[in-house]
Short mmCIF file of C-alpha atoms in Angstrom, two decimals:
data_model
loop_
_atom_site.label_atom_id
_atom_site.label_comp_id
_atom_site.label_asym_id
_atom_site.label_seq_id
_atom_site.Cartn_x
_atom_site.Cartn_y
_atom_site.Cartn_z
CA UNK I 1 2.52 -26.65 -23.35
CA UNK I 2 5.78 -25.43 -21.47
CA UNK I 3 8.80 -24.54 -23.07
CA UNK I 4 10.54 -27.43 -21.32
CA UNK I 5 8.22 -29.50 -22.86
CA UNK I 6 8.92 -28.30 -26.38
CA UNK I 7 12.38 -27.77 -26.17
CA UNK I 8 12.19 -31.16 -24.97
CA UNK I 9 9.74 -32.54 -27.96
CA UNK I 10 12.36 -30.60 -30.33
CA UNK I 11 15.61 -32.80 -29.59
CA UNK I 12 13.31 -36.00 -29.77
CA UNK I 13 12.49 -34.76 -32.97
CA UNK I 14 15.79 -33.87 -33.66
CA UNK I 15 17.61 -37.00 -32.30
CA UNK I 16 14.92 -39.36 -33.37
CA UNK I 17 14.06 -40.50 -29.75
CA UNK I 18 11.26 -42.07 -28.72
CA UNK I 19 10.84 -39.99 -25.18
CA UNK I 20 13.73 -37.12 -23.84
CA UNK I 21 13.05 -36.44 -19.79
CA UNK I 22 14.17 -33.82 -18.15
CA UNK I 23 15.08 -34.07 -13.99
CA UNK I 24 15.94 -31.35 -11.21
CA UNK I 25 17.12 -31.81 -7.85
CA UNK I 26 13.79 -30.98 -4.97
CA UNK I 27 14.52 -32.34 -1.32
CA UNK I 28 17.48 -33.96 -2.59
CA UNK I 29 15.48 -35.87 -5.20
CA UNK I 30 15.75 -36.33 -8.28
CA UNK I 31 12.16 -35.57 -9.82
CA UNK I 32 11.01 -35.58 -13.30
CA UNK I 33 9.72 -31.68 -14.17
CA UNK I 34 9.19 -32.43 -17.94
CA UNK I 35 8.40 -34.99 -20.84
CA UNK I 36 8.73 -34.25 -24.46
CA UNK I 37 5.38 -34.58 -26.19
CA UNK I 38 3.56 -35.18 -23.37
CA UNK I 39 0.91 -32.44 -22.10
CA UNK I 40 -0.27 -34.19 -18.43
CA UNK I 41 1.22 -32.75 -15.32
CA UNK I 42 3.74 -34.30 -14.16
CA UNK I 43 3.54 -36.18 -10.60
CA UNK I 44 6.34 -37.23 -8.24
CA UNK I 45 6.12 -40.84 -8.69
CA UNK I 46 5.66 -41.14 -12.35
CA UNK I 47 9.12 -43.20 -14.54
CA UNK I 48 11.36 -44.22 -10.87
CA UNK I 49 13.71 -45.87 -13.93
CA UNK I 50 14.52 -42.88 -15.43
CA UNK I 51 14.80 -40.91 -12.11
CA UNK I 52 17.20 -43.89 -11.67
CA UNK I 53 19.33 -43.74 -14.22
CA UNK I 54 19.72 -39.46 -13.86
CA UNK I 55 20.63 -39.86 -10.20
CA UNK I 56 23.14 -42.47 -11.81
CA UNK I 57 25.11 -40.17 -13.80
CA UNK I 58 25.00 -37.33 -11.93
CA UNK I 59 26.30 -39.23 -9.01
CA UNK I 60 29.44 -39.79 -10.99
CA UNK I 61 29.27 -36.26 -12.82
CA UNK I 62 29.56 -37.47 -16.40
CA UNK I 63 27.37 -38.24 -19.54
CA UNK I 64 26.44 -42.09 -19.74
CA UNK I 65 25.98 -43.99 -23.00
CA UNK I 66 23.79 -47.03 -22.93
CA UNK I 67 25.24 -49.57 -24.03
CA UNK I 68 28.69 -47.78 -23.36
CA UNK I 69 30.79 -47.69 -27.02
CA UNK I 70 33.87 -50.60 -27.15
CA UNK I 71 37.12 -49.31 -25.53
CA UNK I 72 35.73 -46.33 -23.87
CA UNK I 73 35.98 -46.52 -19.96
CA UNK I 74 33.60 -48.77 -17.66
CA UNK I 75 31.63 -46.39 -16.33
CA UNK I 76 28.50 -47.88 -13.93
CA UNK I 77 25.67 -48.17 -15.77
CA UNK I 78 23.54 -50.14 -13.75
CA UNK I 79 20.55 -48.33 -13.46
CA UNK I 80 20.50 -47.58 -17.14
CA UNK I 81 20.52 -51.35 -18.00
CA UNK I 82 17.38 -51.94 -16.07
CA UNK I 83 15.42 -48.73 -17.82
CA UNK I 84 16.52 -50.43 -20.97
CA UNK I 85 15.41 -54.02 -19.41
CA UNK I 86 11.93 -52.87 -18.78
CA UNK I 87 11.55 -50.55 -21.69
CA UNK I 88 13.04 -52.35 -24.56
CA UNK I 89 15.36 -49.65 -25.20
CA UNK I 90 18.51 -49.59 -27.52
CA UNK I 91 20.11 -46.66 -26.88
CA UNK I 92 19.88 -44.16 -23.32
CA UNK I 93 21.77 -41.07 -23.04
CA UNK I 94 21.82 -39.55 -19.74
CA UNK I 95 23.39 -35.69 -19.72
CA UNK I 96 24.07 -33.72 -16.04
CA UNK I 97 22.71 -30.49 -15.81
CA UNK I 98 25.14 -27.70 -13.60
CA UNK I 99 24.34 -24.46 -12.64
CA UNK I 100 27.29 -22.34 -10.87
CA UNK I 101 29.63 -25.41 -10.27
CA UNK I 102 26.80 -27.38 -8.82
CA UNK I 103 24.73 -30.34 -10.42
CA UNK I 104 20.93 -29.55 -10.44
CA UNK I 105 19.46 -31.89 -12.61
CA UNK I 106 19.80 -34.18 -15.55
CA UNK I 107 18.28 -34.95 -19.01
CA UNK I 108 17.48 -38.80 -20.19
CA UNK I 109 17.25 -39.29 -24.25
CA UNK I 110 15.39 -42.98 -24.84
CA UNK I 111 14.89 -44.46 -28.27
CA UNK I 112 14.12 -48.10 -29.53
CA UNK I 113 15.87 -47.90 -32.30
CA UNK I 114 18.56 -46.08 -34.24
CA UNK I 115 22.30 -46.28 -34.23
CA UNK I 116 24.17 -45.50 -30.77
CA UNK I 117 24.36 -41.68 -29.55
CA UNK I 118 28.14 -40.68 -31.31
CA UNK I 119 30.64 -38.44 -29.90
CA UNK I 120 29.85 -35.65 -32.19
CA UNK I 121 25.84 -35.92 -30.60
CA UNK I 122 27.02 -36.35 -26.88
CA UNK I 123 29.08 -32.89 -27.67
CA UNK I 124 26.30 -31.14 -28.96
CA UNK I 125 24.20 -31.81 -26.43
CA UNK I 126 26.48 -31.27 -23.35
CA UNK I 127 26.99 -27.58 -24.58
CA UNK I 128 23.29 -27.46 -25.03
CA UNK I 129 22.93 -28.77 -21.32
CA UNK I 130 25.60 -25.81 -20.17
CA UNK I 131 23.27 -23.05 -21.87
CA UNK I 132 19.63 -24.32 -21.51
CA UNK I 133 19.96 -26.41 -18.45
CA UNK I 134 20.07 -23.49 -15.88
CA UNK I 135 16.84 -21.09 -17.77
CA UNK I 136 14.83 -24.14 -17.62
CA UNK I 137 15.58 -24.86 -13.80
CA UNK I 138 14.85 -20.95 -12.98
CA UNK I 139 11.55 -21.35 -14.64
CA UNK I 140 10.84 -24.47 -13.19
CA UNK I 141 11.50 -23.21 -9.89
CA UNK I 142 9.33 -20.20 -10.42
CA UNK I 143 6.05 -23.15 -10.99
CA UNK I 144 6.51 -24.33 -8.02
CA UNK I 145 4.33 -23.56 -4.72
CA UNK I 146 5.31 -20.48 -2.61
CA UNK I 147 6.16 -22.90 0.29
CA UNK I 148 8.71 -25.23 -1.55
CA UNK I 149 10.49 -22.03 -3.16
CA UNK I 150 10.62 -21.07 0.55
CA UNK I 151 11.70 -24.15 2.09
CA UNK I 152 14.43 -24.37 -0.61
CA UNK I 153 16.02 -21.26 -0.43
CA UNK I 154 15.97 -22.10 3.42
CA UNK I 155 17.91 -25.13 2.78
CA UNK I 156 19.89 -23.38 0.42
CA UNK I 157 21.24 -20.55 2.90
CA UNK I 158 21.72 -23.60 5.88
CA UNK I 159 24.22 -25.37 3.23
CA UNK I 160 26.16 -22.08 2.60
CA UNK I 161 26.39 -21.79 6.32
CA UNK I 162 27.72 -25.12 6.25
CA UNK I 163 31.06 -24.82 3.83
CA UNK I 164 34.39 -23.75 5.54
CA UNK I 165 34.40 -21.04 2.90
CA UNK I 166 31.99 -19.34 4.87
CA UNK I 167 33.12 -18.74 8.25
CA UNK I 168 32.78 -14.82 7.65
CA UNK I 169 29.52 -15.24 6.26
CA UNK I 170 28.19 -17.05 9.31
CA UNK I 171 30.13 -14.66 10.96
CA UNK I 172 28.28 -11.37 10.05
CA UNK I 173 24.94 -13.40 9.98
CA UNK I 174 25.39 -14.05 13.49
CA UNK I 175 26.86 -10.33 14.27
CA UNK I 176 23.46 -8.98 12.48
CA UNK I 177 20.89 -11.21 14.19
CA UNK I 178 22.49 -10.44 17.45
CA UNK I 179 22.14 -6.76 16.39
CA UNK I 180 18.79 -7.36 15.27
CA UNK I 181 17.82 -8.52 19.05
CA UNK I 182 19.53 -6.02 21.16
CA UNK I 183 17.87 -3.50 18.87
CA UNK I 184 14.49 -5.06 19.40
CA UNK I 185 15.03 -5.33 23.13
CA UNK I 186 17.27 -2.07 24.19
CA UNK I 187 16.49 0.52 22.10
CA UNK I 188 13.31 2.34 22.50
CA UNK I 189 11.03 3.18 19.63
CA UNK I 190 7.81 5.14 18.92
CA UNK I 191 4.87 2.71 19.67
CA UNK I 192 1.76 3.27 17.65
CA UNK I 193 -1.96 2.35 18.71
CA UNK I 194 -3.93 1.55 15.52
CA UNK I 195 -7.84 1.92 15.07
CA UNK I 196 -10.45 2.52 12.70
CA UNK I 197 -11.74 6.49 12.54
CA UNK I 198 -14.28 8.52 11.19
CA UNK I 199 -15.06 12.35 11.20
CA UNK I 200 -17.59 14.15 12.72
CA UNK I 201 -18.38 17.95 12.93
CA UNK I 202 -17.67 19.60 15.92
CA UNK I 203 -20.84 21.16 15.98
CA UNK I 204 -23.97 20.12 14.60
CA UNK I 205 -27.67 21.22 14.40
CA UNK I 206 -30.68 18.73 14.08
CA UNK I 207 -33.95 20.19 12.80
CA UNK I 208 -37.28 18.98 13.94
CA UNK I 209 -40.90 19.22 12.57
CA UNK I 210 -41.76 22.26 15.01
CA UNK I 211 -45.34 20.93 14.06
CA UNK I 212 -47.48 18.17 13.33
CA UNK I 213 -48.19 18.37 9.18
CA UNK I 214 -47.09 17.50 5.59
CA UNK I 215 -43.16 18.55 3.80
CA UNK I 216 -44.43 21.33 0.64
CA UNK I 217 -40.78 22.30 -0.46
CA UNK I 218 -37.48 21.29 -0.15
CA UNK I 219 -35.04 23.81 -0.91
CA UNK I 220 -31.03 22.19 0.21
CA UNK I 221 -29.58 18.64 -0.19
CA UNK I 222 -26.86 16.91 2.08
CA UNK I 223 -23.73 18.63 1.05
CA UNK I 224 -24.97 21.89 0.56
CA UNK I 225 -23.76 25.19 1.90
CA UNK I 226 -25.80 27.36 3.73
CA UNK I 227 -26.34 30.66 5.05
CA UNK I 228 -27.81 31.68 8.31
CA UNK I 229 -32.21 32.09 8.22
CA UNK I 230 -31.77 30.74 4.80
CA UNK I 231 -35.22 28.87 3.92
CA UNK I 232 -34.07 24.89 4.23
CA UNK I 233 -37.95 23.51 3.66
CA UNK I 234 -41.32 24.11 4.30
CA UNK I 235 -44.28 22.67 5.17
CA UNK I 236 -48.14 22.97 3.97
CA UNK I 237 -49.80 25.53 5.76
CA UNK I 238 -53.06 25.77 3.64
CA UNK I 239 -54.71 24.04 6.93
CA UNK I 240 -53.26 26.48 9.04
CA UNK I 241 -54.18 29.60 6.78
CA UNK I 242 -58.12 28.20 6.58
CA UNK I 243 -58.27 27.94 10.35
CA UNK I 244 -56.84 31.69 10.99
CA UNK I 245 -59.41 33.09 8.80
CA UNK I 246 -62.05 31.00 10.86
CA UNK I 247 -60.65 32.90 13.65
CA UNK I 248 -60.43 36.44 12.16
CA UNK I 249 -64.45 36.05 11.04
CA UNK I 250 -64.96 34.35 14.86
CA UNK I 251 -62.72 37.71 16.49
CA UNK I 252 -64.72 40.06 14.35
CA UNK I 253 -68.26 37.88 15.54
CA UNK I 254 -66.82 38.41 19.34
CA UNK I 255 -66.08 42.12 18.78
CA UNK I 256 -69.52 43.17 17.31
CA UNK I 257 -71.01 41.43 20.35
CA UNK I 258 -68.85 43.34 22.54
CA UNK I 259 -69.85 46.34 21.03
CA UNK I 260 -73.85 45.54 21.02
CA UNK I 261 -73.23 44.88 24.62
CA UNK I 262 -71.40 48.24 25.56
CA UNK I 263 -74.87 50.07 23.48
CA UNK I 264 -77.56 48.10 25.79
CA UNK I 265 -75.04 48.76 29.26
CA UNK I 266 -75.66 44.90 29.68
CA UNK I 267 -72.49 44.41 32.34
CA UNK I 268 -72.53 40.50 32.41
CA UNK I 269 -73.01 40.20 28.26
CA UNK I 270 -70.01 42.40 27.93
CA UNK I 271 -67.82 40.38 30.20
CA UNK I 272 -68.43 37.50 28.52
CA UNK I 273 -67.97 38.54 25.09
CA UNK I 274 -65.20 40.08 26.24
CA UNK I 275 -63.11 36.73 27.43
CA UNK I 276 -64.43 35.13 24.22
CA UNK I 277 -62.54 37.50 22.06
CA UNK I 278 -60.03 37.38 24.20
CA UNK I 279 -59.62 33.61 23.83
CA UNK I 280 -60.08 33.88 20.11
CA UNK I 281 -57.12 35.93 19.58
CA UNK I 282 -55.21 34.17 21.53
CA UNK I 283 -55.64 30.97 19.44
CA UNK I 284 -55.08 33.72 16.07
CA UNK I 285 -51.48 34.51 18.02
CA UNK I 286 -51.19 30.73 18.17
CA UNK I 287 -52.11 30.25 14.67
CA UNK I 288 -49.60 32.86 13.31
CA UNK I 289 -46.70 31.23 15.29
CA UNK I 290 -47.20 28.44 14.05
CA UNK I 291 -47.55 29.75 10.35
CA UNK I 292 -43.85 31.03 10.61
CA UNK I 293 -43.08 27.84 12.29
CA UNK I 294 -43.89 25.78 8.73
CA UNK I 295 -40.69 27.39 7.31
CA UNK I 296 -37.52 26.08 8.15
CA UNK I 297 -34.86 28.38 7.85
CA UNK I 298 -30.97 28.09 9.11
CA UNK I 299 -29.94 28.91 12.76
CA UNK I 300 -26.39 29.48 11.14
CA UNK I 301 -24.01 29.54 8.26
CA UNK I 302 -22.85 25.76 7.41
CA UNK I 303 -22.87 22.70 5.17
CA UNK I 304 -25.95 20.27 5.05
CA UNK I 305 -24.76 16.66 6.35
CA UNK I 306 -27.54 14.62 6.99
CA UNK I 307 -31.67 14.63 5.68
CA UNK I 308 -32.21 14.02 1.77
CA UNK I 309 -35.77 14.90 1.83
CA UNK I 310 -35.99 15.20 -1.90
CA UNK I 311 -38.24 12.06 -1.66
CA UNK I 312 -40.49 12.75 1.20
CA UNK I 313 -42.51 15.66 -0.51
CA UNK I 314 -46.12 15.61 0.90
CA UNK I 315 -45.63 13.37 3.67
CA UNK I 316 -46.75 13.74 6.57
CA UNK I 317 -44.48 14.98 9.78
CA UNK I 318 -44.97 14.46 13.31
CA UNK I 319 -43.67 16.78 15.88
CA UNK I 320 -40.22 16.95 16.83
CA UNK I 321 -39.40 14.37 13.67
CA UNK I 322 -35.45 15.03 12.63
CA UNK I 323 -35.65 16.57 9.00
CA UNK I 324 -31.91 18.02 8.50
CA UNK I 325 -28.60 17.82 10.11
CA UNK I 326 -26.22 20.66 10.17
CA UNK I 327 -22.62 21.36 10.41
CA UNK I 328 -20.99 24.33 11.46
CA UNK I 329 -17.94 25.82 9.79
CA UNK I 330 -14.88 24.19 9.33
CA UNK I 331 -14.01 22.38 12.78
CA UNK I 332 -14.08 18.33 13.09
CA UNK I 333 -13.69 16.18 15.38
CA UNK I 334 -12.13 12.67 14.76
CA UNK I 335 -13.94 9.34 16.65
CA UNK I 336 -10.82 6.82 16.61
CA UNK I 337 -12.35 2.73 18.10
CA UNK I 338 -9.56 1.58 20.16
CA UNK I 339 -9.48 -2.38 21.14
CA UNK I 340 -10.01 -2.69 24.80
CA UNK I 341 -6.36 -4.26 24.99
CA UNK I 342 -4.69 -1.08 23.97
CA UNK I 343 -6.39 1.47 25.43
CA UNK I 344 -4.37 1.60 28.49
CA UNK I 345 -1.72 2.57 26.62
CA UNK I 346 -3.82 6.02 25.36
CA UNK I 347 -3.31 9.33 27.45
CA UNK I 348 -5.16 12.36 26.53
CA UNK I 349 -2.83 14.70 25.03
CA UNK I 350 -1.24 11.82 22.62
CA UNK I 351 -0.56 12.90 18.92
CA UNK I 352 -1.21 11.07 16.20
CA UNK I 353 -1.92 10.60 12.53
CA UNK I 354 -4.60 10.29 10.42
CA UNK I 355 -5.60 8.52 6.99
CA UNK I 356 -8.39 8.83 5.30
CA UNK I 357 -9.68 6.69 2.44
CA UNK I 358 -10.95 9.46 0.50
CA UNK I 359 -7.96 11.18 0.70
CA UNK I 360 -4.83 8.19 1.03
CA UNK I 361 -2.16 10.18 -0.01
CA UNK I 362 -2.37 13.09 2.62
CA UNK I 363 -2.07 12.20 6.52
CA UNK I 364 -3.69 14.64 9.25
CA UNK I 365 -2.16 15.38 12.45
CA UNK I 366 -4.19 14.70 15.48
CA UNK I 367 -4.43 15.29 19.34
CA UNK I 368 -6.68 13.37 21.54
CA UNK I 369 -8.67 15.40 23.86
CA UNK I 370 -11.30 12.71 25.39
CA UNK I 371 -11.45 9.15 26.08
CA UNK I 372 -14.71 7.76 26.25
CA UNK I 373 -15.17 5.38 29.54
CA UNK I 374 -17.44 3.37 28.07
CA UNK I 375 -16.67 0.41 25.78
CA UNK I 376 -18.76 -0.76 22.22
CA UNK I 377 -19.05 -3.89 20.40
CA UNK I 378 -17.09 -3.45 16.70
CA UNK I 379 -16.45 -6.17 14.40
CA UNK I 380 -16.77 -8.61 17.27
CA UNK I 381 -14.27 -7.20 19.70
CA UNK I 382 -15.04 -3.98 22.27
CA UNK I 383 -13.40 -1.31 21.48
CA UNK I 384 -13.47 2.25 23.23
CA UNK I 385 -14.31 5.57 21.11
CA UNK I 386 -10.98 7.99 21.53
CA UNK I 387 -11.87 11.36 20.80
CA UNK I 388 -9.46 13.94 18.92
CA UNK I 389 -8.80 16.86 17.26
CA UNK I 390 -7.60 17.64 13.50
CA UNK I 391 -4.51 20.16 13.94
CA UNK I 392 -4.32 21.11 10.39
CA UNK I 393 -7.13 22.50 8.58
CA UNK I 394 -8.18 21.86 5.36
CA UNK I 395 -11.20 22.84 3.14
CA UNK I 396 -11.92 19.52 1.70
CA UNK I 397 -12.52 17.92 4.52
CA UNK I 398 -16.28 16.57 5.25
CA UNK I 399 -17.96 15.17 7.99
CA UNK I 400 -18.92 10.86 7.24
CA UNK I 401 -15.18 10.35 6.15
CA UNK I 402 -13.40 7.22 7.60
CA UNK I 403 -9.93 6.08 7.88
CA UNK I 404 -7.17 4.57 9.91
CA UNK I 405 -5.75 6.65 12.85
CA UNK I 406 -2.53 5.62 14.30
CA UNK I 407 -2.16 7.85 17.62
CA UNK I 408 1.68 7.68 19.53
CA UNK I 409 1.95 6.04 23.05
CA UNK I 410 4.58 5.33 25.53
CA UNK I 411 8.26 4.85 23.64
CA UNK I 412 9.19 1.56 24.86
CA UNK I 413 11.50 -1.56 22.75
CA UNK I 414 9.54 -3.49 20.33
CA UNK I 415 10.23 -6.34 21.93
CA UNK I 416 8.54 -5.47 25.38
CA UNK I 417 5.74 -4.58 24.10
CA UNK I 418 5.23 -8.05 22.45
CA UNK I 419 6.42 -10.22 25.13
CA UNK I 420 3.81 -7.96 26.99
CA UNK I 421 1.06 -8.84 25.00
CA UNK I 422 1.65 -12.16 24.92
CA UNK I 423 2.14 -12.49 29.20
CA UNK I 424 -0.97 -10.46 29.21
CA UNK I 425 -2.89 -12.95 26.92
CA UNK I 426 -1.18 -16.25 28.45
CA UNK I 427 -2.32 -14.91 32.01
CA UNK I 428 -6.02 -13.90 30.86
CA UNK I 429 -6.30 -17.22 29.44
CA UNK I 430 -4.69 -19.48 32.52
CA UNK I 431 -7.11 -17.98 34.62
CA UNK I 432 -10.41 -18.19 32.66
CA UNK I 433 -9.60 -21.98 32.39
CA UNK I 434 -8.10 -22.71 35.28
CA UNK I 435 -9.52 -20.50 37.79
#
């Protein structure tokens, strides 16, 4: 229940009334915003008597007593004889509500019985009116939609334009909204092209599978620093190890044959057994390059970025199959997605500012270096991929963060720049349609 509604439940109570009303002003009507003991909402069209009868006194900007005492003056109570018609009403007390010198609303006490409302009451209740009336308009106001608190403090600021009283205030209204324009279409001001970013390392490393087999170890996780010919992973080279002692035991076969040959001065047997051993340790070279090809080691010092390979443990690898990704020292590089539409407005050199999400309360300065030619599909528009520079450092930075990067164009007035946007989409779109 609202606290209209029991305020308004409390003087039936009080005043032994069968229903008390309560009315505000909305689109300069009066509409009902509460009924004592009654928990429904409230709808526009519901009791048009007792909307009556309030717009009745507060038309004449007094209290009306139905039926008026003898000798008191005839005030028009018209519409309060037909609520009491319909009704079967004895007594109707009708109460304006003021806020600030201005009537806002009214309150209607009905009964069907009881002795007529005496001066002493109507008192009491008008100085109730003065204190309560205004905190229960402000908190009706506050229930009602966004748009008709909008619309009425529109209306509100036209009628105060309106009154002779406020010539200077229309005055300095008009001085400030005349500002307002010459501002937005003289004065020059730092434009700002917005896009979504993300940062990359400047340089980065892929390693392959030099070698068709199956991951043994894993020794480094994304996000892990490394040092150069660290050990990264390795791979199983029990296969590799059986087959280069079947070609140390075929060398040694090769060489005793040699050597048998050489005793007996056979020529031809020697030349053979000769390009046999020759072939064999050529394949045991092979064999031990790739043995210290199954361990992956660092090229250089730098973070891991990409390949959790925690999870691929004795699977098997083909050759040339990216295993790890990594980053080298402390330099990024910041990919910005421009819409097509404002990437004219993008020279290399522009600075900027960057905001990352992991990070919301720092900004980054930027510089862009490169603009890609080439436009991508993002979100549903095409966008091109601006490439920049961070100019401040900082350690706790990582590659995979993304953000918002505003970068600075051409200084031109606010207003050109829309008007511009709008001739450029107006023209786009005549001559799709039209031809």
């Amino acid at each position: 229940m609202s606290a209209a509604t029991i305020f308004l439940s409390e003087l039936a109570t009080l005043f032994s009334c069968d229903r008390v009303c309560l009315g505000f002003f909305a689109s300069k009507k009066m509409r009902i915003a509460a009924i004592s003991q009654h928990f429904q909402r409230v709808e526009q069209s519901v009791l048009p008597e007792v909307t009556a009868a309030m717009e009745e006194a507060v038309l004449q900007g007094i209290s009306l007593v139905y039926p008026q005492p003898a000798g008191t003056f005839p005030h028009i109570t018209l519409a309060h004889s037909e609520l009491a018609r319909r009704t079967g009403l004895s007594r109707i007390l009708t109460i304006p509500l003021a806020k600030d010198g201005q009537l806002i609303g009214a309150l209607t006490l009905e009964s069907r019985h009881g002795v007529a409302f005496d001066p002493e009451c109507i008192s009491f209740l008008e100085k109730l009116a003065v204190d309560v009336g205004p905190a229960l308009e402000f908190k009706w106001r506050l229930q009602q939609p966004l748009w008709s608190r909008g619309m009425a403090a529109i209306r509100g600021g036209m009628a105060a334009l309106r009154e002779k009283s406020s010539r200077r205030y229309r005055i300095t209204i008009a001085l400030i909204l005349a500002a307002s324009v010459v501002a937005l279409v003289a004065i020059p001001v730092p434009n700002n092209v917005t896009g979504q970013a993300r940062l990359e390392a400047s340089i980065q490393r892929v390693i392959s599978a030099p070698i068709d087999g199956y991951l043994k170890e894993v020794h480094v996780r994304p996000g892990d620093r490394v040092k150069a010919n660290q050990v990264l992973a390795e791979l199983n080279d029990d296969a590799l190890r059986a087959q280069r002692r079947q070609l140390e035991a075929e060398a040694a076969q090769q060489e005793n044959a040699l050597a048998d040959a050489m005793v007996k001065n056979d020529r031809s047997q020697a030349a053979t057994s000769r390009s046999k051993l020759d072939e064999t340790i050529a394949q045991l070279d092979l064999t031990d390059q790739q043995l210290t090809h199954t361990r992956l080691v660092a090229p250089f010092d730098g973070v891991v970025i990409k390949g959790d390979l925690s999870q691929l443990l004795d699977a098997p690898l083909k050759r040339s199959d990216a295993l790890l990704t990594l980053s080298q020292g402390q330099d990024f590089r910041v990919i910005v997605e421009i819409d097509e539409r404002d990437i004219g407005d993008v020279r290399i050199g522009n600075t900027g500012t960057l905001a990352l999400a992991a990070f919301p309360e720092e900004r980054f300065s930027i510089r862009v270096v490169r603009i890609t030619p080439l436009a991508t599909t993002v979100a549903g528009y095409n966008a091109f991929e601006v490439e920049a520079v961070i100019e401040t450092t900082a350690s706790k930075l990582m590659p995979g963060l993304k953000g918002v990067a505003k970068i600075e164009t051409n200084n031109q007035p606010a207003a050109w720049k829309w008007i511009a946007r709008f001739w450029h989409s107006l023209t786009y779109m005549v001559w799709s349609r039209l031809g």
